[in-house]
mmCIF file with all atom_site columns, C-alpha atoms in Angstrom:
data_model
loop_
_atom_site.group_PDB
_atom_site.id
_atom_site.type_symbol
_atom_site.label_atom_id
_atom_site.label_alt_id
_atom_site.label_comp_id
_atom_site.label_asym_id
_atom_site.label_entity_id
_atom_site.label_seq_id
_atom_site.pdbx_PDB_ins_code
_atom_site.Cartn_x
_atom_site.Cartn_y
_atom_site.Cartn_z
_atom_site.occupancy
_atom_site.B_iso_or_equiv
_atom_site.pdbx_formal_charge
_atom_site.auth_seq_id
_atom_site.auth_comp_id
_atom_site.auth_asym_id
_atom_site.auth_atom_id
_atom_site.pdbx_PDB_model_num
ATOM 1   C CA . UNK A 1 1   ? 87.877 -125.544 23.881 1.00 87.00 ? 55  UNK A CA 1
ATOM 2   C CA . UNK A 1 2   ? 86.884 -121.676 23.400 1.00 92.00 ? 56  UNK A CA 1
ATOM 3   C CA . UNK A 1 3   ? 84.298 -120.631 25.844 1.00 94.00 ? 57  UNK A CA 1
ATOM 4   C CA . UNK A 1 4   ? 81.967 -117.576 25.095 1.00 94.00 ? 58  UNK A CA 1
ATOM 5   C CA . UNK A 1 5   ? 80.247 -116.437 27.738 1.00 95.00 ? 59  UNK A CA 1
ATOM 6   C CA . UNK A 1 6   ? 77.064 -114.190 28.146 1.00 95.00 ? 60  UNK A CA 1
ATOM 7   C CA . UNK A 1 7   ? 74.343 -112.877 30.090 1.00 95.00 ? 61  UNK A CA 1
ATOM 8   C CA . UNK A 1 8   ? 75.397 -110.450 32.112 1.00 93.00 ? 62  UNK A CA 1
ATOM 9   C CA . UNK A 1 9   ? 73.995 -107.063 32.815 1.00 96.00 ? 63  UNK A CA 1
ATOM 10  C CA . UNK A 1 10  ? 73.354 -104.681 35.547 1.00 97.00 ? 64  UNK A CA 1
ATOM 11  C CA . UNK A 1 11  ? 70.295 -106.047 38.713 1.00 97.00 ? 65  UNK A CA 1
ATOM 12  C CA . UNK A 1 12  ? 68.946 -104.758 41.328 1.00 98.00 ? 66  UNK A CA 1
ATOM 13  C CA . UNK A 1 13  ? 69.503 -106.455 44.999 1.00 98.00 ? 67  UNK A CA 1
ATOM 14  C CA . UNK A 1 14  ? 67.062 -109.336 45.348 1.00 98.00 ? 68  UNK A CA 1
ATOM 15  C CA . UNK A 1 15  ? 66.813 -110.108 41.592 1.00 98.00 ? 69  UNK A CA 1
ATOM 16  C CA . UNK A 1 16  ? 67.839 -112.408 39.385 1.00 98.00 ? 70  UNK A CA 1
ATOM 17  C CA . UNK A 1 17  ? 70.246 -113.008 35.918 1.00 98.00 ? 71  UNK A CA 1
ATOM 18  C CA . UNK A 1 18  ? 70.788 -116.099 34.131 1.00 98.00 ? 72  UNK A CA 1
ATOM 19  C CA . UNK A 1 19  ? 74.888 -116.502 32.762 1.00 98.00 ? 73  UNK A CA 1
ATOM 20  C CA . UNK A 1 20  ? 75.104 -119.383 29.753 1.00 97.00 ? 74  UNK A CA 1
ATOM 21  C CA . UNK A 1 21  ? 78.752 -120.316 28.522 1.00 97.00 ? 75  UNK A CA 1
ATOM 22  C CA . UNK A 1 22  ? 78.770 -121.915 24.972 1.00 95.00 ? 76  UNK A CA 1
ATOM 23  C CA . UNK A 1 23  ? 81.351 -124.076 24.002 1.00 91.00 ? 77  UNK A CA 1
ATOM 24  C CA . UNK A 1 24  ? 83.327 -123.892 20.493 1.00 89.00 ? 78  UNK A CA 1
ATOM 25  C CA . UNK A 1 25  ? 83.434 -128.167 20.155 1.00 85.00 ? 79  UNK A CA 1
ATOM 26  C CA . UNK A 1 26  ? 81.465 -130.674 22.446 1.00 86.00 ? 80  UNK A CA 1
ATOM 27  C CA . UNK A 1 27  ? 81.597 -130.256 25.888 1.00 85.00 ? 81  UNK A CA 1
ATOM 28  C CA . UNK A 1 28  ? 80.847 -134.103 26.552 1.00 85.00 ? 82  UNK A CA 1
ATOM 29  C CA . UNK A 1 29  ? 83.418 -135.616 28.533 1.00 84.00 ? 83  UNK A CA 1
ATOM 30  C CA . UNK A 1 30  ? 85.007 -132.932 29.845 1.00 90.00 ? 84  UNK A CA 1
ATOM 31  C CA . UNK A 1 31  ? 85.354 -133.360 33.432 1.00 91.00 ? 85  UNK A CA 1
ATOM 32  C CA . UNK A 1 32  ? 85.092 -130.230 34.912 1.00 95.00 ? 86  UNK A CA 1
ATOM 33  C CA . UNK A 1 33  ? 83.275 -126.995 33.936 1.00 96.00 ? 87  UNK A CA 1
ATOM 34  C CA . UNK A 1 34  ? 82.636 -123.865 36.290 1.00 97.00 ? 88  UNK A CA 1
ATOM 35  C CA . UNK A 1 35  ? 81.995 -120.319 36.824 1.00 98.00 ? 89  UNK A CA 1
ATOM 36  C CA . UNK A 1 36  ? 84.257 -118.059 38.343 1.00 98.00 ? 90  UNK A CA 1
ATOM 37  C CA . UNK A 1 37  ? 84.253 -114.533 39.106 1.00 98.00 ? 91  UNK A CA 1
ATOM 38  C CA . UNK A 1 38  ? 86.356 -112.035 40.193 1.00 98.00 ? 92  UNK A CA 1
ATOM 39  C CA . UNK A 1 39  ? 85.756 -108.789 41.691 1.00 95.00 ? 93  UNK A CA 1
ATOM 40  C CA . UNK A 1 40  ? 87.694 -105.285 41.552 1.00 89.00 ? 94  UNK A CA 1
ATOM 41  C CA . UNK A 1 41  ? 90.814 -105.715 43.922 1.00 93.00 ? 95  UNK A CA 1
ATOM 42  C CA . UNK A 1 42  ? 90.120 -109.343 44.558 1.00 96.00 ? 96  UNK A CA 1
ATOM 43  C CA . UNK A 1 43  ? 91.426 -112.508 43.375 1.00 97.00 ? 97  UNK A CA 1
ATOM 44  C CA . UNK A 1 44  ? 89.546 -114.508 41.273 1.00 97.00 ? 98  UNK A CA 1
ATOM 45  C CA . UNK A 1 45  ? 87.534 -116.838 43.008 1.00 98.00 ? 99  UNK A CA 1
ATOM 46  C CA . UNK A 1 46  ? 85.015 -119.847 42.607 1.00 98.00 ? 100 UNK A CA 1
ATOM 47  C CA . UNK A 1 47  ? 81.602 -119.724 42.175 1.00 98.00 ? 101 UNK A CA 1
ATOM 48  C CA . UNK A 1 48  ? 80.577 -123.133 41.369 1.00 98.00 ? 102 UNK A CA 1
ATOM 49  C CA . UNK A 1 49  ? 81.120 -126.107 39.168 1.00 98.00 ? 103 UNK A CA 1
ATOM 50  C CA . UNK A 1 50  ? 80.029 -129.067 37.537 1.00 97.00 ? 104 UNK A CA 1
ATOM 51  C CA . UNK A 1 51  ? 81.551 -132.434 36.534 1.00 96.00 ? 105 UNK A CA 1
ATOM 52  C CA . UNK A 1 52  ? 80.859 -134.522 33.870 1.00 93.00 ? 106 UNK A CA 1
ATOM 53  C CA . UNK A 1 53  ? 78.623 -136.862 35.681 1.00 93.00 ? 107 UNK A CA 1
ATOM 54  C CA . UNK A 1 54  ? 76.769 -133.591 36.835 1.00 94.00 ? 108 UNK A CA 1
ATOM 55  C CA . UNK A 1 55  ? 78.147 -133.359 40.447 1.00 97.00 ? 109 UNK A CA 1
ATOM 56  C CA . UNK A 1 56  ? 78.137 -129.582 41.641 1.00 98.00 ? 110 UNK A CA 1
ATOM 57  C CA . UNK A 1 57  ? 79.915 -127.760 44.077 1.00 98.00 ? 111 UNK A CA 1
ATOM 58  C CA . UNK A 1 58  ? 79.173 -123.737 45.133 1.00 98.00 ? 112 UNK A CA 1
ATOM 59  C CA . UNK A 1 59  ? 81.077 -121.445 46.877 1.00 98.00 ? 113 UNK A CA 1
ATOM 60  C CA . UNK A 1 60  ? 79.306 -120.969 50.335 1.00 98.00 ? 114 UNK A CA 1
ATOM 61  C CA . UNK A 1 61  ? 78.496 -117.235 49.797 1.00 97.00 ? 115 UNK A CA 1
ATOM 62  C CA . UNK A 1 62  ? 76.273 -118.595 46.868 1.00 98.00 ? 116 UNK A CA 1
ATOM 63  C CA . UNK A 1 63  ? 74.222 -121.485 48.103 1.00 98.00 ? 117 UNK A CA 1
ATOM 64  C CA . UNK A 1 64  ? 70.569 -121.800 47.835 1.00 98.00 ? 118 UNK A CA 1
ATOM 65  C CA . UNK A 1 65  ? 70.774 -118.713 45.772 1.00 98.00 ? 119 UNK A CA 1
ATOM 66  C CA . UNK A 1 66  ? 72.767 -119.659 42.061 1.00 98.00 ? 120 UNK A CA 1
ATOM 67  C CA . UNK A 1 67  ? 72.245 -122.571 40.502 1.00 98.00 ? 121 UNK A CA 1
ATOM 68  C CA . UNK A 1 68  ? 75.131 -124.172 37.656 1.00 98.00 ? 122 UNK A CA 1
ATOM 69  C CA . UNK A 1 69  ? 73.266 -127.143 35.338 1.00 97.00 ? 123 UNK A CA 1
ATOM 70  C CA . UNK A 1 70  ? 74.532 -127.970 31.856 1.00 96.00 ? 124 UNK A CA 1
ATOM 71  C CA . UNK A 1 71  ? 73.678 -129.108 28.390 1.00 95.00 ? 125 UNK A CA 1
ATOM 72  C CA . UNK A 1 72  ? 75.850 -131.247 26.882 1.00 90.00 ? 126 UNK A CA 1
ATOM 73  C CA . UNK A 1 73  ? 73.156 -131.089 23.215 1.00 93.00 ? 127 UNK A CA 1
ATOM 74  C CA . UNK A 1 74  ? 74.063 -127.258 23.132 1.00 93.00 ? 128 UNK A CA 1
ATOM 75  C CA . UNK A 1 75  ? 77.679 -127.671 24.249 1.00 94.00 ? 129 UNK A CA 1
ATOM 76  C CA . UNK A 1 76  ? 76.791 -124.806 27.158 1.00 95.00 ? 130 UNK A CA 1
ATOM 77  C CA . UNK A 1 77  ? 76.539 -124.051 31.015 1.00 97.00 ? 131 UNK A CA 1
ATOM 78  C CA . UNK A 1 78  ? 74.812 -121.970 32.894 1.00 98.00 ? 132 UNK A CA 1
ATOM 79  C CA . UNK A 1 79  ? 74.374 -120.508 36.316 1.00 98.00 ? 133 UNK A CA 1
ATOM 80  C CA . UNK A 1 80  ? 71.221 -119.126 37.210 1.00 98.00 ? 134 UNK A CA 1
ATOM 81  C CA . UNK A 1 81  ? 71.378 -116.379 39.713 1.00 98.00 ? 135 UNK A CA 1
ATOM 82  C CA . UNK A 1 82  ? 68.650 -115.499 42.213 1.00 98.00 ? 136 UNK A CA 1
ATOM 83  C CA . UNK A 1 83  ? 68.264 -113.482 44.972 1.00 98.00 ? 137 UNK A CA 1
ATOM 84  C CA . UNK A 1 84  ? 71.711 -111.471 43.795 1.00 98.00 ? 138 UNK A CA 1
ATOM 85  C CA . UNK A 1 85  ? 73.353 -109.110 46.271 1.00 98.00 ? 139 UNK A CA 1
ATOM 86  C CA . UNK A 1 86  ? 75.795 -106.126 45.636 1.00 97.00 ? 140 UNK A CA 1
ATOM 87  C CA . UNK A 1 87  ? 78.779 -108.189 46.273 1.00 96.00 ? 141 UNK A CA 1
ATOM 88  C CA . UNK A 1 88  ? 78.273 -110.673 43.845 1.00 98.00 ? 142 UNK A CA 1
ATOM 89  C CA . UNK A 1 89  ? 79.370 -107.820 42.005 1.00 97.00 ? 143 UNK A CA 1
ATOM 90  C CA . UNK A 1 90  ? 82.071 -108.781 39.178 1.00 98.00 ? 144 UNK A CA 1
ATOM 91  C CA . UNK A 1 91  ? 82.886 -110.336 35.972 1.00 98.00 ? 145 UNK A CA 1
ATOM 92  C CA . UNK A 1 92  ? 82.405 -114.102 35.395 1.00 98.00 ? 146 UNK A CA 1
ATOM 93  C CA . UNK A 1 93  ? 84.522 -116.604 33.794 1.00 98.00 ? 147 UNK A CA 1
ATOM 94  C CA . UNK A 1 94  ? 83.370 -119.783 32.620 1.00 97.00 ? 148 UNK A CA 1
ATOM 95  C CA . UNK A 1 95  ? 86.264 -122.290 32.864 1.00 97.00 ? 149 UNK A CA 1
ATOM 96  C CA . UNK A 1 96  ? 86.544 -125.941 31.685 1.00 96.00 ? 150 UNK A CA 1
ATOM 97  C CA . UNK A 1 97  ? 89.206 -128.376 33.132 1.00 94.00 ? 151 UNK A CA 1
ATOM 98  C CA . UNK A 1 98  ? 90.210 -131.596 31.762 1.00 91.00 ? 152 UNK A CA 1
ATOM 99  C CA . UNK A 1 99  ? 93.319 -134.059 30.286 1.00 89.00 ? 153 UNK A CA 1
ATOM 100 C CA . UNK A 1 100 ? 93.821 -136.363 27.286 1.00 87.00 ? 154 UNK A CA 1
ATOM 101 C CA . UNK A 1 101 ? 95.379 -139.159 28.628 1.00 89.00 ? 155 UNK A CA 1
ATOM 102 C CA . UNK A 1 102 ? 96.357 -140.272 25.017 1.00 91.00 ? 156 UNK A CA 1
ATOM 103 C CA . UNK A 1 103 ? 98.445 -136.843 23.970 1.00 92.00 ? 157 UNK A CA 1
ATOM 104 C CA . UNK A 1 104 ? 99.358 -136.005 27.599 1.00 92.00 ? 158 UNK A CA 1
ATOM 105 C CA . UNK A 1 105 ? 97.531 -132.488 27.294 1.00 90.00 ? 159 UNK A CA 1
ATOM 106 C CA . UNK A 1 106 ? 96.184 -130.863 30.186 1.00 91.00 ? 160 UNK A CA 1
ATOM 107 C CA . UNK A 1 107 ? 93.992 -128.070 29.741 1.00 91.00 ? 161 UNK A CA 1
ATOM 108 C CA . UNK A 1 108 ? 92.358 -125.283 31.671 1.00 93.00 ? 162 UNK A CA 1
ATOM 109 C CA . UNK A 1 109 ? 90.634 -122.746 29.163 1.00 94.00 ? 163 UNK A CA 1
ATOM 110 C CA . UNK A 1 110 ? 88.411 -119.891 30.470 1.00 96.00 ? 164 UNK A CA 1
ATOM 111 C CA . UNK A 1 111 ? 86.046 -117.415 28.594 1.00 93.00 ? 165 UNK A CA 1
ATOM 112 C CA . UNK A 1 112 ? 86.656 -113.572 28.066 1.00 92.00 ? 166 UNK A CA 1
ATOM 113 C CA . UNK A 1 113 ? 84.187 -112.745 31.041 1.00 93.00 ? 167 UNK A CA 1
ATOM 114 C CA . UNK A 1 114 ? 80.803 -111.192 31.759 1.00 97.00 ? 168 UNK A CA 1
ATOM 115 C CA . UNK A 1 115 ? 80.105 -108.603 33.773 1.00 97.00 ? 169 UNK A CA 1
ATOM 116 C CA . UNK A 1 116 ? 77.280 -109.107 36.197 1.00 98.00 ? 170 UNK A CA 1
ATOM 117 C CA . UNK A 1 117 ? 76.758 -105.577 38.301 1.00 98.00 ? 171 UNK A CA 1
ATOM 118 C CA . UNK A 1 118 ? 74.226 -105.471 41.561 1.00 98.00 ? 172 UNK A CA 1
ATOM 119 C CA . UNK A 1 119 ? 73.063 -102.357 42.871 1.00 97.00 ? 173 UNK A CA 1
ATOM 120 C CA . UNK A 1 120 ? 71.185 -101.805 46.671 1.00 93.00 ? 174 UNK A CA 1
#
């Protein structure tokens, strides 16, 4: 599935941007969808995801502040970001995870990336 991503932009500390991820085809069924973001120098890293059923996991640095929720009717997720700090500082991936049992195809397709920028 192609992923286009969007939302991101420049905040101060203490505020707030909302990411959405849209996906080319249904997203129903797929069992895993996430954000990810990676920051200059760094590895990329794990922000949080969502199954299919709507479980969610976070990274720690970003619990109680972001928030990942989907919508299967407009094939997108999002992660709402509050109470941002400078080093959430980087550009964010959405990423969706899954396998067809039937033609033995794994897949793990990301999106080209926002960049989400926090200033003090």
């Amino acid at each position: 599935v192609q992923l286009q991503a969007s939302g991101g932009g420049s905040a101060r500390a203490g505020g707030s941007l909302r990411l959405s991820c849209k996906g080319s085809m249904s997203i129903f069924g797929i069992p895993n969808m996430g954000w990810y973001r990676q920051a200059p120098g760094k590895q990329r890293e794990m922000v949080a995801t969502i199954t299919d059923g709507g479980i969610t996991t976070y990274a720690d640095s970003v619990k109680g502040r972001f928030t990942i929720s989907k919508e299967n009717i407009k094939n997108s997720i999002y992660l709402q970001m509050n109470n941002l700090k400078p080093e959430d500082t980087g550009v964010y991936y959405c990423n969706a995870q899954g396998y067809i049992a039937r033609i033995n195809y794994k897949y793990n397709d990301w999106g080209q990336g926002t960049q989400v920028t926090v200033s003090s």
